[in-house]
Amino acid sequence: MSGCTDATAESHPMNGGDGTYSYTHNSNFQKSATNVASSMINRAVIDKLELSKLFSFTSSNNTFRIADLGCSIGPNTFIAMQNILEAVQQKYLHSQHQNSSSQMLEFQVFFNDHETNDFNTLFSSLPAKRQYFIAAVPGSFHGRLFPNSSLHFVHSSLALHWLSTIPKELLDRTSPAWNRRRIHYTSAPDEVYKAYQYQFAKDMIKFLDARARELVVGGLMVLIMPAVPNSVPLSHMPLGVVYDLLGCALMDMTREGWISEAQVDSFNLPVYVVSPKEMRELVDGNGCFSIQMMELIKPMSSVHDGQITARAITMHLRAAMEGIITKHFGGDIIDELFNRFYMKIEELSDQLQPRSKEGTQLFLVLERK
Amino acid sequence: MSGCTDATAESHPMNGGDGTYSYTHNSNFQKSATNVASSMINRAVIDKLELSKLFSFTSSNNTFRIADLGCSIGPNTFIAMQNILEAVQQKYLHSQHQNSSSQMLEFQVFFNDHETNDFNTLFSSLPAKRQYFIAAVPGSFHGRLFPNSSLHFVHSSLALHWLSTIPKELLDRTSPAWNRRRIHYTSAPDEVYKAYQYQFAKDMIKFLDARARELVVGGLMVLIMPAVPNSVPLSHMPLGVVYDLLGCALMDMTREGWISEAQVDSFNLPVYVVSPKEMRELVDGNGCFSIQMMELIKPMSSVHDGQITARAITMHLRAAMEGIITKHFGGDIIDELFNRFYMKIEELSDQLQPRSKEGTQLFLVLERK
């Protein structure tokens, strides 16, 4: 059962605790994504979930098990789980099974994130009046986390774009993929992009293999992730501009002696932004899932009227990235770095407003065949 | 499904982290209990666990689910879980099912403790090469924690003696159970003892009710708890002497102005030490369990040759009690209090050596009928 131990993936926890720069207080973008996804998840459950495939309603076992993979520390995970639960309950009550069985469904929700995630904060902020049994599962979702056929619904929002590791060639001075003076593949040579893309594919293959074993036949998996439209480079998208400006701010700091250029050369954001076409190929390659829904959605527009402030972008980027930046560069540069980033982003705020008609997040519903 | 939310029980977490006074470094007594219990758990699994009751081995569902209730932060819980897993595996391999199915059992272990337990430390010290899927379940075991019929084995070691709350009458100056100048029922009037006993019974009724719903028919529950032989008062046992001396040390400190007498009057250790006869009555009253094994065991003798040092007692008491004492009296008195306790316990160390032929811990195996 070697598959039960965690993959040796790197972890990139969001800022823990309850402070100014915590993920708890700086996850509104992610929350917007949750809001927009809510109605789509409802639709997926009503249209695509066949409860009769999942349960023999004569048996005593009527537990519906949901997992949120990459849950971070709340509150978004609680909102998402409650939403799924209510959709499934609604479906159950309106289904034919209502009469054939007097048993209510029970729900068990598994909150998953890396072992280094701040689970203590997650547990201290659990909703008091929840309608489900809770469990937390620490470990990398690039490996096995659950027993065979033990889950009915898997949810993962804004987590799968984190790579399990940085491709080695990005750090190799002799490789054409050496990512000099940059911190991401945005605006980088194609070799750098290919290295990222290959790592993402390797990760996603492991992810889909593990979930194929853990989900029951007929179970659904909802994946929400940052995305680019097919054939659009990330540098043309607001997120690409953000990464480029963060890299520029770091390079500026090398010129003033805050950090060395070698430190920037050896730092790469472990994030990949996928296209719908790529995801379809990866899912088809796995073979165990059918694609039930696949759409690019625009999470922001309904909430922010399309306007995102420089301050909000800075705070959110800091909550997400402070951990890995501190690990590489030390904590002393953090305030200076994000001040510089803030000033750059304010100058270019027009470039950061959503222009494309297409969405910036992929909403994907897979059914276990 | 209001039963899914936690009971509003008080929590008494062991000292977290990794420091000098942490539970991690001061849980050898508990570890000794685990060692002694290991061979008894093996026996219980081999003699009492009927796997054919738990699984239809033709189905695809072959996950054996174990819960450790009141797991604290390790390492004892990992040792105990590994031991149970190996015993069940051994039983499985030697059972008739070996030939009738090619499937291996998978194991999922649920680590439970209060929401305030230091789960981050637990997760950071997980065994790397474990043979089971892990999950953590925060919440009080005096309420529901798991879905109906979802567990095959429940284990709880040295946790059930913690009361969910202190009986109100102990704090009521007009009650005959007002526990003046003492911090426990040891050496107290009978009314104080009765109030503790009643609270323990209420807690245990809730505990057994919840587990009866969560354990599958044929599932086993192993409970290990501090105990007194039938009809022996706690004040005649080493643990009673320890509690009395801690109370004396606090009263000494009132006379020197460290704390007020009112503070001592309003403080009571939320711990009850049960007898085998009482536990039998509570289990019979629940009606869902049959008693498969019930023995008083002597956890120390095999490890320490019967000798327990004053320093070891002090360190262990501090790891367990520092949290609740600090909460009531503040942290400033802790060093002084345990220095005084240490000196008292050294004077009386002969009273603390196990004298009775009978054991000081109850080892109980229940089967879900």
PDB file of C-alpha atoms in Angstrom, chain B residues 140-324:
ATOM      1  CA  SER B 140     -15.963  16.387  21.283  1.00  0.00           C
ATOM      2  CA  PHE B 141     -16.421  12.633  21.482  1.00  0.00           C
ATOM      3  CA  HIS B 142     -19.362  13.269  23.788  1.00  0.00           C
ATOM      4  CA  GLY B 143     -21.312  14.056  20.623  1.00  0.00           C
ATOM      5  CA  ARG B 144     -21.601  12.551  17.151  1.00  0.00           C
ATOM      6  CA  LEU B 145     -18.414  12.672  15.065  1.00  0.00           C
ATOM      7  CA  PHE B 146     -18.982  10.138  12.274  1.00  0.00           C
ATOM      8  CA  PRO B 147     -21.785   8.992   9.951  1.00  0.00           C
ATOM      9  CA  ASN B 148     -23.982   6.031  10.860  1.00  0.00           C
ATOM     10  CA  SER B 149     -22.317   2.619  10.748  1.00  0.00           C
ATOM     11  CA  SER B 150     -19.109   4.011   9.301  1.00  0.00           C
ATOM     12  CA  LEU B 151     -16.469   2.697  11.736  1.00  0.00           C
ATOM     13  CA  HIS B 152     -15.128  -0.805  12.274  1.00  0.00           C
ATOM     14  CA  PHE B 153     -12.851  -0.176  15.229  1.00  0.00           C
ATOM     15  CA  VAL B 154     -12.845   2.564  17.879  1.00  0.00           C
ATOM     16  CA  HIS B 155      -9.897   3.111  20.213  1.00  0.00           C
ATOM     17  CA  SER B 156      -9.671   5.571  23.072  1.00  0.00           C
ATOM     18  CA  SER B 157      -6.767   5.601  25.483  1.00  0.00           C
ATOM     19  CA  LEU B 158      -6.564   7.787  28.596  1.00  0.00           C
ATOM     20  CA  ALA B 159      -9.101  10.310  27.367  1.00  0.00           C
ATOM     21  CA  LEU B 160     -12.510   9.296  28.734  1.00  0.00           C
ATOM     22  CA  HIS B 161     -11.622  10.312  32.296  1.00  0.00           C
ATOM     23  CA  TRP B 162     -11.787  13.983  31.212  1.00  0.00           C
ATOM     24  CA  LEU B 163     -15.235  15.336  32.055  1.00  0.00           C
ATOM     25  CA  SER B 164     -17.004  17.475  29.463  1.00  0.00           C
ATOM     26  CA  THR B 165     -17.713  20.076  32.139  1.00  0.00           C
ATOM     27  CA  ILE B 166     -17.410  20.708  35.870  1.00  0.00           C
ATOM     28  CA  PRO B 167     -20.662  20.079  37.770  1.00  0.00           C
ATOM     29  CA  LYS B 168     -22.145  23.464  38.687  1.00  0.00           C
ATOM     30  CA  GLU B 169     -22.859  22.570  42.324  1.00  0.00           C
ATOM     31  CA  LEU B 170     -19.123  22.339  43.060  1.00  0.00           C
ATOM     32  CA  LEU B 171     -19.002  26.126  42.645  1.00  0.00           C
ATOM     33  CA  ASP B 172     -22.224  26.853  44.564  1.00  0.00           C
ATOM     34  CA  ARG B 173     -21.502  28.149  48.069  1.00  0.00           C
ATOM     35  CA  THR B 174     -24.967  27.106  49.196  1.00  0.00           C
ATOM     36  CA  SER B 175     -24.596  23.508  48.030  1.00  0.00           C
ATOM     37  CA  PRO B 176     -23.313  20.646  50.172  1.00  0.00           C
ATOM     38  CA  ALA B 177     -21.200  19.800  47.099  1.00  0.00           C
ATOM     39  CA  TRP B 178     -19.343  23.167  47.250  1.00  0.00           C
ATOM     40  CA  ASN B 179     -15.752  22.024  46.879  1.00  0.00           C
ATOM     41  CA  ARG B 180     -14.065  24.513  49.203  1.00  0.00           C
ATOM     42  CA  ARG B 181     -10.260  24.531  49.452  1.00  0.00           C
ATOM     43  CA  ARG B 182      -9.973  21.480  47.232  1.00  0.00           C
ATOM     44  CA  ILE B 183      -9.501  20.969  43.506  1.00  0.00           C
ATOM     45  CA  HIS B 184     -10.901  17.459  43.126  1.00  0.00           C
ATOM     46  CA  TYR B 185     -13.192  14.919  44.779  1.00  0.00           C
ATOM     47  CA  THR B 186     -10.239  13.023  46.269  1.00  0.00           C
ATOM     48  CA  SER B 187     -10.512  13.316  50.060  1.00  0.00           C
ATOM     49  CA  ALA B 188     -13.655  15.448  49.616  1.00  0.00           C
ATOM     50  CA  PRO B 189     -17.146  14.969  51.135  1.00  0.00           C
ATOM     51  CA  ASP B 190     -19.355  12.396  49.483  1.00  0.00           C
ATOM     52  CA  GLU B 191     -21.555  15.096  47.879  1.00  0.00           C
ATOM     53  CA  VAL B 192     -18.581  16.295  45.862  1.00  0.00           C
ATOM     54  CA  TYR B 193     -17.781  12.775  44.750  1.00  0.00           C
ATOM     55  CA  LYS B 194     -21.413  12.155  43.766  1.00  0.00           C
ATOM     56  CA  ALA B 195     -21.489  15.318  41.642  1.00  0.00           C
ATOM     57  CA  TYR B 196     -18.383  14.168  39.745  1.00  0.00           C
ATOM     58  CA  GLN B 197     -19.770  10.650  39.407  1.00  0.00           C
ATOM     59  CA  TYR B 198     -23.074  11.927  38.006  1.00  0.00           C
ATOM     60  CA  GLN B 199     -21.306  14.111  35.444  1.00  0.00           C
ATOM     61  CA  PHE B 200     -19.128  11.202  34.344  1.00  0.00           C
ATOM     62  CA  ALA B 201     -22.212   9.006  33.911  1.00  0.00           C
ATOM     63  CA  LYS B 202     -23.937  11.700  31.828  1.00  0.00           C
ATOM     64  CA  ASP B 203     -20.832  12.027  29.633  1.00  0.00           C
ATOM     65  CA  MET B 204     -20.440   8.283  29.222  1.00  0.00           C
ATOM     66  CA  ILE B 205     -24.105   7.852  28.275  1.00  0.00           C
ATOM     67  CA  LYS B 206     -23.615  10.406  25.476  1.00  0.00           C
ATOM     68  CA  PHE B 207     -20.361   8.770  24.422  1.00  0.00           C
ATOM     69  CA  LEU B 208     -21.852   5.279  24.206  1.00  0.00           C
ATOM     70  CA  ASP B 209     -25.000   6.525  22.414  1.00  0.00           C
ATOM     71  CA  ALA B 210     -22.906   8.240  19.735  1.00  0.00           C
ATOM     72  CA  ARG B 211     -20.558   5.284  19.233  1.00  0.00           C
ATOM     73  CA  ALA B 212     -23.463   2.844  19.054  1.00  0.00           C
ATOM     74  CA  ARG B 213     -24.665   4.704  15.976  1.00  0.00           C
ATOM     75  CA  GLU B 214     -21.214   5.078  14.410  1.00  0.00           C
ATOM     76  CA  LEU B 215     -19.869   1.526  14.830  1.00  0.00           C
ATOM     77  CA  VAL B 216     -21.007  -1.186  12.426  1.00  0.00           C
ATOM     78  CA  VAL B 217     -22.552  -4.308  13.927  1.00  0.00           C
ATOM     79  CA  GLY B 218     -19.666  -6.567  14.898  1.00  0.00           C
ATOM     80  CA  GLY B 219     -17.284  -3.615  15.248  1.00  0.00           C
ATOM     81  CA  LEU B 220     -15.031  -3.437  18.293  1.00  0.00           C
ATOM     82  CA  MET B 221     -14.336  -0.610  20.725  1.00  0.00           C
ATOM     83  CA  VAL B 222     -11.249  -0.663  22.962  1.00  0.00           C
ATOM     84  CA  LEU B 223     -11.370   1.770  25.883  1.00  0.00           C
ATOM     85  CA  ILE B 224      -8.399   2.310  28.186  1.00  0.00           C
ATOM     86  CA  MET B 225      -8.874   4.606  31.156  1.00  0.00           C
ATOM     87  CA  PRO B 226      -7.500   5.305  34.623  1.00  0.00           C
ATOM     88  CA  ALA B 227      -9.494   3.243  37.110  1.00  0.00           C
ATOM     89  CA  VAL B 228      -9.928   2.313  40.738  1.00  0.00           C
ATOM     90  CA  PRO B 229     -10.695  -1.252  41.825  1.00  0.00           C
ATOM     91  CA  ASN B 230     -14.334  -1.714  42.887  1.00  0.00           C
ATOM     92  CA  SER B 231     -15.060  -0.072  46.256  1.00  0.00           C
ATOM     93  CA  VAL B 232     -11.595   1.477  46.613  1.00  0.00           C
ATOM     94  CA  PRO B 233     -11.640   5.276  47.076  1.00  0.00           C
ATOM     95  CA  LEU B 234      -9.344   7.282  44.819  1.00  0.00           C
ATOM     96  CA  SER B 235      -7.588   8.755  47.855  1.00  0.00           C
ATOM     97  CA  HIS B 236      -6.084   5.305  48.473  1.00  0.00           C
ATOM     98  CA  MET B 237      -4.515   5.285  45.007  1.00  0.00           C
ATOM     99  CA  PRO B 238      -1.331   7.041  43.801  1.00  0.00           C
ATOM    100  CA  LEU B 239      -3.334   9.239  41.419  1.00  0.00           C
ATOM    101  CA  GLY B 240      -5.488  10.456  44.320  1.00  0.00           C
ATOM    102  CA  VAL B 241      -2.368  11.365  46.280  1.00  0.00           C
ATOM    103  CA  VAL B 242      -1.093  13.341  43.262  1.00  0.00           C
ATOM    104  CA  TYR B 243      -4.320  15.358  43.014  1.00  0.00           C
ATOM    105  CA  ASP B 244      -4.363  15.954  46.782  1.00  0.00           C
ATOM    106  CA  LEU B 245      -0.777  17.245  46.734  1.00  0.00           C
ATOM    107  CA  LEU B 246      -1.483  19.544  43.799  1.00  0.00           C
ATOM    108  CA  GLY B 247      -4.410  20.966  45.800  1.00  0.00           C
ATOM    109  CA  CYS B 248      -2.174  21.364  48.887  1.00  0.00           C
ATOM    110  CA  ALA B 249       0.450  23.206  46.824  1.00  0.00           C
ATOM    111  CA  LEU B 250      -2.217  25.618  45.586  1.00  0.00           C
ATOM    112  CA  MET B 251      -3.580  26.166  49.117  1.00  0.00           C
ATOM    113  CA  ASP B 252      -0.007  26.872  50.348  1.00  0.00           C
ATOM    114  CA  MET B 253       0.212  29.532  47.662  1.00  0.00           C
ATOM    115  CA  THR B 254      -2.978  31.218  48.870  1.00  0.00           C
ATOM    116  CA  ARG B 255      -1.367  31.659  52.284  1.00  0.00           C
ATOM    117  CA  GLU B 256       1.595  33.410  50.690  1.00  0.00           C
ATOM    118  CA  GLY B 257      -0.607  35.655  48.557  1.00  0.00           C
ATOM    119  CA  TRP B 258       0.176  34.163  45.133  1.00  0.00           C
ATOM    120  CA  ILE B 259      -3.480  33.446  44.549  1.00  0.00           C
ATOM    121  CA  SER B 260      -6.723  33.879  46.497  1.00  0.00           C
ATOM    122  CA  GLU B 261      -8.602  31.142  48.300  1.00  0.00           C
ATOM    123  CA  ALA B 262     -11.645  31.991  46.169  1.00  0.00           C
ATOM    124  CA  GLN B 263      -9.608  31.063  43.102  1.00  0.00           C
ATOM    125  CA  VAL B 264      -8.882  27.637  44.567  1.00  0.00           C
ATOM    126  CA  ASP B 265     -12.522  27.194  45.620  1.00  0.00           C
ATOM    127  CA  SER B 266     -13.651  27.834  42.061  1.00  0.00           C
ATOM    128  CA  PHE B 267     -11.126  25.497  40.438  1.00  0.00           C
ATOM    129  CA  ASN B 268     -11.796  21.784  40.019  1.00  0.00           C
ATOM    130  CA  LEU B 269      -9.897  19.226  37.983  1.00  0.00           C
ATOM    131  CA  PRO B 270     -12.358  17.863  35.409  1.00  0.00           C
ATOM    132  CA  VAL B 271     -11.241  14.259  35.846  1.00  0.00           C
ATOM    133  CA  TYR B 272     -13.124  11.195  37.065  1.00  0.00           C
ATOM    134  CA  VAL B 273     -11.572   7.813  37.797  1.00  0.00           C
ATOM    135  CA  VAL B 274     -14.055   5.019  37.252  1.00  0.00           C
ATOM    136  CA  SER B 275     -14.374   1.492  38.681  1.00  0.00           C
ATOM    137  CA  PRO B 276     -15.036  -1.648  36.596  1.00  0.00           C
ATOM    138  CA  LYS B 277     -18.447  -2.091  38.266  1.00  0.00           C
ATOM    139  CA  GLU B 278     -19.567   1.413  37.265  1.00  0.00           C
ATOM    140  CA  MET B 279     -18.444   0.943  33.677  1.00  0.00           C
ATOM    141  CA  ARG B 280     -20.283  -2.352  33.437  1.00  0.00           C
ATOM    142  CA  GLU B 281     -23.492  -0.665  34.618  1.00  0.00           C
ATOM    143  CA  LEU B 282     -23.114   2.137  32.077  1.00  0.00           C
ATOM    144  CA  VAL B 283     -22.444  -0.262  29.205  1.00  0.00           C
ATOM    145  CA  ASP B 284     -25.373  -2.474  30.223  1.00  0.00           C
ATOM    146  CA  GLY B 285     -27.580   0.605  30.480  1.00  0.00           C
ATOM    147  CA  ASN B 286     -26.764   1.561  26.893  1.00  0.00           C
ATOM    148  CA  GLY B 287     -27.709  -1.891  25.677  1.00  0.00           C
ATOM    149  CA  CYS B 288     -25.974  -1.790  22.284  1.00  0.00           C
ATOM    150  CA  PHE B 289     -22.658  -3.334  23.302  1.00  0.00           C
ATOM    151  CA  SER B 290     -21.525  -6.667  24.690  1.00  0.00           C
ATOM    152  CA  ILE B 291     -18.514  -6.693  26.990  1.00  0.00           C
ATOM    153  CA  GLN B 292     -15.878  -8.929  25.419  1.00  0.00           C
ATOM    154  CA  MET B 293     -12.986  -8.163  27.783  1.00  0.00           C
ATOM    155  CA  MET B 294     -12.764  -6.174  31.012  1.00  0.00           C
ATOM    156  CA  GLU B 295      -9.589  -6.152  33.066  1.00  0.00           C
ATOM    157  CA  LEU B 296      -7.640  -3.908  35.393  1.00  0.00           C
ATOM    158  CA  ILE B 297      -4.097  -3.693  34.062  1.00  0.00           C
ATOM    159  CA  LYS B 298      -0.848  -2.395  35.561  1.00  0.00           C
ATOM    160  CA  PRO B 299       0.736  -0.294  32.835  1.00  0.00           C
ATOM    161  CA  MET B 300       3.846   0.778  34.727  1.00  0.00           C
ATOM    162  CA  SER B 301       5.264  -2.343  36.248  1.00  0.00           C
ATOM    163  CA  SER B 302       6.689  -3.832  33.069  1.00  0.00           C
ATOM    164  CA  VAL B 303       8.447  -0.650  32.067  1.00  0.00           C
ATOM    165  CA  HIS B 304       9.652   1.086  35.200  1.00  0.00           C
ATOM    166  CA  ASP B 305      10.130  -1.860  37.574  1.00  0.00           C
ATOM    167  CA  GLY B 306       7.506  -0.276  39.748  1.00  0.00           C
ATOM    168  CA  GLN B 307       9.587   2.850  40.478  1.00  0.00           C
ATOM    169  CA  ILE B 308       8.296   6.214  39.334  1.00  0.00           C
ATOM    170  CA  THR B 309      10.401   9.287  39.982  1.00  0.00           C
ATOM    171  CA  ALA B 310       9.025  12.507  41.445  1.00  0.00           C
ATOM    172  CA  ARG B 311      10.416  14.399  38.477  1.00  0.00           C
ATOM    173  CA  ALA B 312       8.645  12.169  35.969  1.00  0.00           C
ATOM    174  CA  ILE B 313       5.318  12.552  37.792  1.00  0.00           C
ATOM    175  CA  THR B 314       5.734  16.331  37.902  1.00  0.00           C
ATOM    176  CA  MET B 315       6.621  16.642  34.221  1.00  0.00           C
ATOM    177  CA  HIS B 316       3.701  14.475  33.148  1.00  0.00           C
ATOM    178  CA  LEU B 317       1.198  16.238  35.368  1.00  0.00           C
ATOM    179  CA  ARG B 318       2.417  19.565  34.014  1.00  0.00           C
ATOM    180  CA  ALA B 319       2.109  18.475  30.368  1.00  0.00           C
ATOM    181  CA  ALA B 320      -1.461  17.368  31.019  1.00  0.00           C
ATOM    182  CA  MET B 321      -2.689  20.087  33.402  1.00  0.00           C
ATOM    183  CA  GLU B 322      -0.738  23.272  32.566  1.00  0.00           C
ATOM    184  CA  GLY B 323      -3.405  24.359  30.075  1.00  0.00           C
ATOM    185  CA  ILE B 324      -6.394  24.302  32.404  1.00  0.00           C
TER     186      ILE B 324
END
